[in-house]
């Protein structure tokens, strides 16, 4: 574990989860490597919603994991106080993509609500795609971009797939509704591809996208249509190879009525292995997965789950990684993240908090490509706040976290490096 330079100011979002209540949120920290060097992209979430921050910071570390340089990127063209952070993606060719947005509470058509900005590897601004408010994805319009969920991106060749959510223009019942929405961008021209893959979910509280073998894979956490965790293979989607078969499956159904916002469930990660799609998250019990507990309540504690979905058939296997009693356990489990170590080994990272003492223990559970547990390593002095996606870097699972220093008797922000068990 390596300490950050004191010159690097870090912004820890006050909510120690990637979900705000029952709704997902975009990350505010991202990691990428370039020429063997680790970089951190950070959007400092404002504590005052009326004073949004219109810039990101890029921290470049040296080979000893010390701060080498800092760069600020300011955004222009969206001047409203309703500026909204979307997300960041570093592409295989070194290009960087930033997505930001603006609310459209006046319900105007033809105005810019989302900007997709392409930067070079050294952060020179190249091109900008302006996405207008009257786009259609099952339903028309964007009232609020990225509302009630997150934003993820992945690329294959010159195709950048953006998977996020929005609130719509008023629809059949004259109400404004939240759904997922997808955009495919040609990164050479920075123009929208006309027909992105339609994978409607409403409401959609977290979204994931990955390419593997030039095939598109998606995951959603929905409270309706479907109400559950949805895993999708778009193998036959035009322009992609036909590995496996196309399918839309709901391997984890959630109790309750359609559109009931509380689900008691989260998705924290989705990765593609050699044979299976691996999805992890946390949840209260639902009848079909833990029959000894009937129904669910907001007071129930979460447990961590893993789902392995066959890329060829769509058949899924569901397993609980933790089995704390949801009603009487003295422990709480926060959101889980998933790190791909190899095509057949993954790490599930989550914190367990003792209610009585408030002490937190970091768990790093290694699973194989079928979701079977290989090893569970615990760290008593490390806390992961779930606002970033850890990465593999030089053989270590790497992320910015909180380290409790026994000598200083306080918590300090550090770059955490866990030796990967391969």
mmCIF file with all atom_site columns, N, CA, C and O in Angstrom, residues 22-39:
data_model
loop_
_atom_site.group_PDB
_atom_site.id
_atom_site.type_symbol
_atom_site.label_atom_id
_atom_site.label_alt_id
_atom_site.label_comp_id
_atom_site.label_asym_id
_atom_site.label_entity_id
_atom_site.label_seq_id
_atom_site.pdbx_PDB_ins_code
_atom_site.Cartn_x
_atom_site.Cartn_y
_atom_site.Cartn_z
_atom_site.occupancy
_atom_site.B_iso_or_equiv
_atom_site.pdbx_formal_charge
_atom_site.auth_seq_id
_atom_site.auth_comp_id
_atom_site.auth_asym_id
_atom_site.auth_atom_id
_atom_site.pdbx_PDB_model_num
ATOM 1  N N  . UNK A 1 22 ? -32.007 3.799  -3.217  1.00 0.00 ? 22 UNK A N  1
ATOM 2  C CA . UNK A 1 22 ? -32.350 2.704  -4.122  1.00 0.00 ? 22 UNK A CA 1
ATOM 3  C C  . UNK A 1 22 ? -31.887 2.953  -5.550  1.00 0.00 ? 22 UNK A C  1
ATOM 4  O O  . UNK A 1 22 ? -32.185 2.165  -6.435  1.00 0.00 ? 22 UNK A O  1
ATOM 5  N N  . UNK A 1 23 ? -31.170 4.051  -5.786  1.00 0.00 ? 23 UNK A N  1
ATOM 6  C CA . UNK A 1 23 ? -30.794 4.434  -7.138  1.00 0.00 ? 23 UNK A CA 1
ATOM 7  C C  . UNK A 1 23 ? -29.281 4.395  -7.307  1.00 0.00 ? 23 UNK A C  1
ATOM 8  O O  . UNK A 1 23 ? -28.530 4.830  -6.447  1.00 0.00 ? 23 UNK A O  1
ATOM 9  N N  . UNK A 1 24 ? -28.817 3.895  -8.449  1.00 0.00 ? 24 UNK A N  1
ATOM 10 C CA . UNK A 1 24 ? -27.396 3.894  -8.733  1.00 0.00 ? 24 UNK A CA 1
ATOM 11 C C  . UNK A 1 24 ? -26.895 5.284  -9.071  1.00 0.00 ? 24 UNK A C  1
ATOM 12 O O  . UNK A 1 24 ? -27.653 6.191  -9.391  1.00 0.00 ? 24 UNK A O  1
ATOM 13 N N  . UNK A 1 25 ? -25.579 5.463  -8.986  1.00 0.00 ? 25 UNK A N  1
ATOM 14 C CA . UNK A 1 25 ? -24.945 6.728  -9.346  1.00 0.00 ? 25 UNK A CA 1
ATOM 15 C C  . UNK A 1 25 ? -23.689 6.436  -10.158 1.00 0.00 ? 25 UNK A C  1
ATOM 16 O O  . UNK A 1 25 ? -23.127 5.344  -10.088 1.00 0.00 ? 25 UNK A O  1
ATOM 17 N N  . UNK A 1 26 ? -23.242 7.418  -10.925 1.00 0.00 ? 26 UNK A N  1
ATOM 18 C CA . UNK A 1 26 ? -21.988 7.274  -11.652 1.00 0.00 ? 26 UNK A CA 1
ATOM 19 C C  . UNK A 1 26 ? -20.806 7.353  -10.693 1.00 0.00 ? 26 UNK A C  1
ATOM 20 O O  . UNK A 1 26 ? -20.875 8.012  -9.650  1.00 0.00 ? 26 UNK A O  1
ATOM 21 N N  . UNK A 1 27 ? -19.718 6.695  -11.065 1.00 0.00 ? 27 UNK A N  1
ATOM 22 C CA . UNK A 1 27 ? -18.494 6.798  -10.276 1.00 0.00 ? 27 UNK A CA 1
ATOM 23 C C  . UNK A 1 27 ? -17.936 8.207  -10.361 1.00 0.00 ? 27 UNK A C  1
ATOM 24 O O  . UNK A 1 27 ? -18.220 8.954  -11.307 1.00 0.00 ? 27 UNK A O  1
ATOM 25 N N  . UNK A 1 28 ? -17.112 8.563  -9.372  1.00 0.00 ? 28 UNK A N  1
ATOM 26 C CA . UNK A 1 28 ? -16.442 9.860  -9.450  1.00 0.00 ? 28 UNK A CA 1
ATOM 27 C C  . UNK A 1 28 ? -14.928 9.716  -9.556  1.00 0.00 ? 28 UNK A C  1
ATOM 28 O O  . UNK A 1 28 ? -14.219 10.712 -9.664  1.00 0.00 ? 28 UNK A O  1
ATOM 29 N N  . UNK A 1 29 ? -14.414 8.471  -9.553  1.00 0.00 ? 29 UNK A N  1
ATOM 30 C CA . UNK A 1 29 ? -12.987 8.246  -9.755  1.00 0.00 ? 29 UNK A CA 1
ATOM 31 C C  . UNK A 1 29 ? -12.797 7.084  -10.721 1.00 0.00 ? 29 UNK A C  1
ATOM 32 O O  . UNK A 1 29 ? -13.512 6.082  -10.646 1.00 0.00 ? 29 UNK A O  1
ATOM 33 N N  . UNK A 1 30 ? -11.816 7.222  -11.606 1.00 0.00 ? 30 UNK A N  1
ATOM 34 C CA . UNK A 1 30 ? -11.530 6.207  -12.620 1.00 0.00 ? 30 UNK A CA 1
ATOM 35 C C  . UNK A 1 30 ? -10.016 6.036  -12.712 1.00 0.00 ? 30 UNK A C  1
ATOM 36 O O  . UNK A 1 30 ? -9.258  6.987  -12.497 1.00 0.00 ? 30 UNK A O  1
ATOM 37 N N  . UNK A 1 31 ? -9.598  4.821  -13.052 1.00 0.00 ? 31 UNK A N  1
ATOM 38 C CA . UNK A 1 31 ? -8.172  4.532  -13.160 1.00 0.00 ? 31 UNK A CA 1
ATOM 39 C C  . UNK A 1 31 ? -7.866  4.015  -14.566 1.00 0.00 ? 31 UNK A C  1
ATOM 40 O O  . UNK A 1 31 ? -8.636  3.236  -15.130 1.00 0.00 ? 31 UNK A O  1
ATOM 41 N N  . UNK A 1 32 ? -6.723  4.431  -15.112 1.00 0.00 ? 32 UNK A N  1
ATOM 42 C CA . UNK A 1 32 ? -6.273  3.853  -16.369 1.00 0.00 ? 32 UNK A CA 1
ATOM 43 C C  . UNK A 1 32 ? -4.751  3.915  -16.407 1.00 0.00 ? 32 UNK A C  1
ATOM 44 O O  . UNK A 1 32 ? -4.113  4.709  -15.702 1.00 0.00 ? 32 UNK A O  1
ATOM 45 N N  . UNK A 1 33 ? -4.167  3.049  -17.232 1.00 0.00 ? 33 UNK A N  1
ATOM 46 C CA . UNK A 1 33 ? -2.724  3.028  -17.375 1.00 0.00 ? 33 UNK A CA 1
ATOM 47 C C  . UNK A 1 33 ? -2.339  3.453  -18.792 1.00 0.00 ? 33 UNK A C  1
ATOM 48 O O  . UNK A 1 33 ? -3.064  3.195  -19.754 1.00 0.00 ? 33 UNK A O  1
ATOM 49 N N  . UNK A 1 34 ? -1.201  4.117  -18.857 1.00 0.00 ? 34 UNK A N  1
ATOM 50 C CA . UNK A 1 34 ? -0.677  4.551  -20.153 1.00 0.00 ? 34 UNK A CA 1
ATOM 51 C C  . UNK A 1 34 ? 0.841   4.513  -20.073 1.00 0.00 ? 34 UNK A C  1
ATOM 52 O O  . UNK A 1 34 ? 1.439   5.131  -19.184 1.00 0.00 ? 34 UNK A O  1
ATOM 53 N N  . UNK A 1 35 ? 1.462   3.746  -20.977 1.00 0.00 ? 35 UNK A N  1
ATOM 54 C CA . UNK A 1 35 ? 2.909   3.558  -20.962 1.00 0.00 ? 35 UNK A CA 1
ATOM 55 C C  . UNK A 1 35 ? 3.398   3.044  -19.609 1.00 0.00 ? 35 UNK A C  1
ATOM 56 O O  . UNK A 1 35 ? 4.450   3.452  -19.107 1.00 0.00 ? 35 UNK A O  1
ATOM 57 N N  . UNK A 1 36 ? 2.596   2.165  -19.011 1.00 0.00 ? 36 UNK A N  1
ATOM 58 C CA . UNK A 1 36 ? 2.973   1.562  -17.745 1.00 0.00 ? 36 UNK A CA 1
ATOM 59 C C  . UNK A 1 36 ? 2.783   2.440  -16.525 1.00 0.00 ? 36 UNK A C  1
ATOM 60 O O  . UNK A 1 36 ? 3.193   2.073  -15.418 1.00 0.00 ? 36 UNK A O  1
ATOM 61 N N  . UNK A 1 37 ? 2.160   3.603  -16.703 1.00 0.00 ? 37 UNK A N  1
ATOM 62 C CA . UNK A 1 37 ? 1.975   4.564  -15.613 1.00 0.00 ? 37 UNK A CA 1
ATOM 63 C C  . UNK A 1 37 ? 0.500   4.635  -15.240 1.00 0.00 ? 37 UNK A C  1
ATOM 64 O O  . UNK A 1 37 ? -0.383  4.653  -16.107 1.00 0.00 ? 37 UNK A O  1
ATOM 65 N N  . UNK A 1 38 ? 0.213   4.704  -13.943 1.00 0.00 ? 38 UNK A N  1
ATOM 66 C CA . UNK A 1 38 ? -1.157  4.782  -13.450 1.00 0.00 ? 38 UNK A CA 1
ATOM 67 C C  . UNK A 1 38 ? -1.640  6.225  -13.426 1.00 0.00 ? 38 UNK A C  1
ATOM 68 O O  . UNK A 1 38 ? -0.934  7.122  -12.961 1.00 0.00 ? 38 UNK A O  1
ATOM 69 N N  . UNK A 1 39 ? -2.843  6.433  -13.935 1.00 0.00 ? 39 UNK A N  1
ATOM 70 C CA . UNK A 1 39 ? -3.493  7.747  -13.907 1.00 0.00 ? 39 UNK A CA 1
ATOM 71 C C  . UNK A 1 39 ? -4.836  7.624  -13.199 1.00 0.00 ? 39 UNK A C  1
ATOM 72 O O  . UNK A 1 39 ? -5.526  6.612  -13.327 1.00 0.00 ? 39 UNK A O  1
#
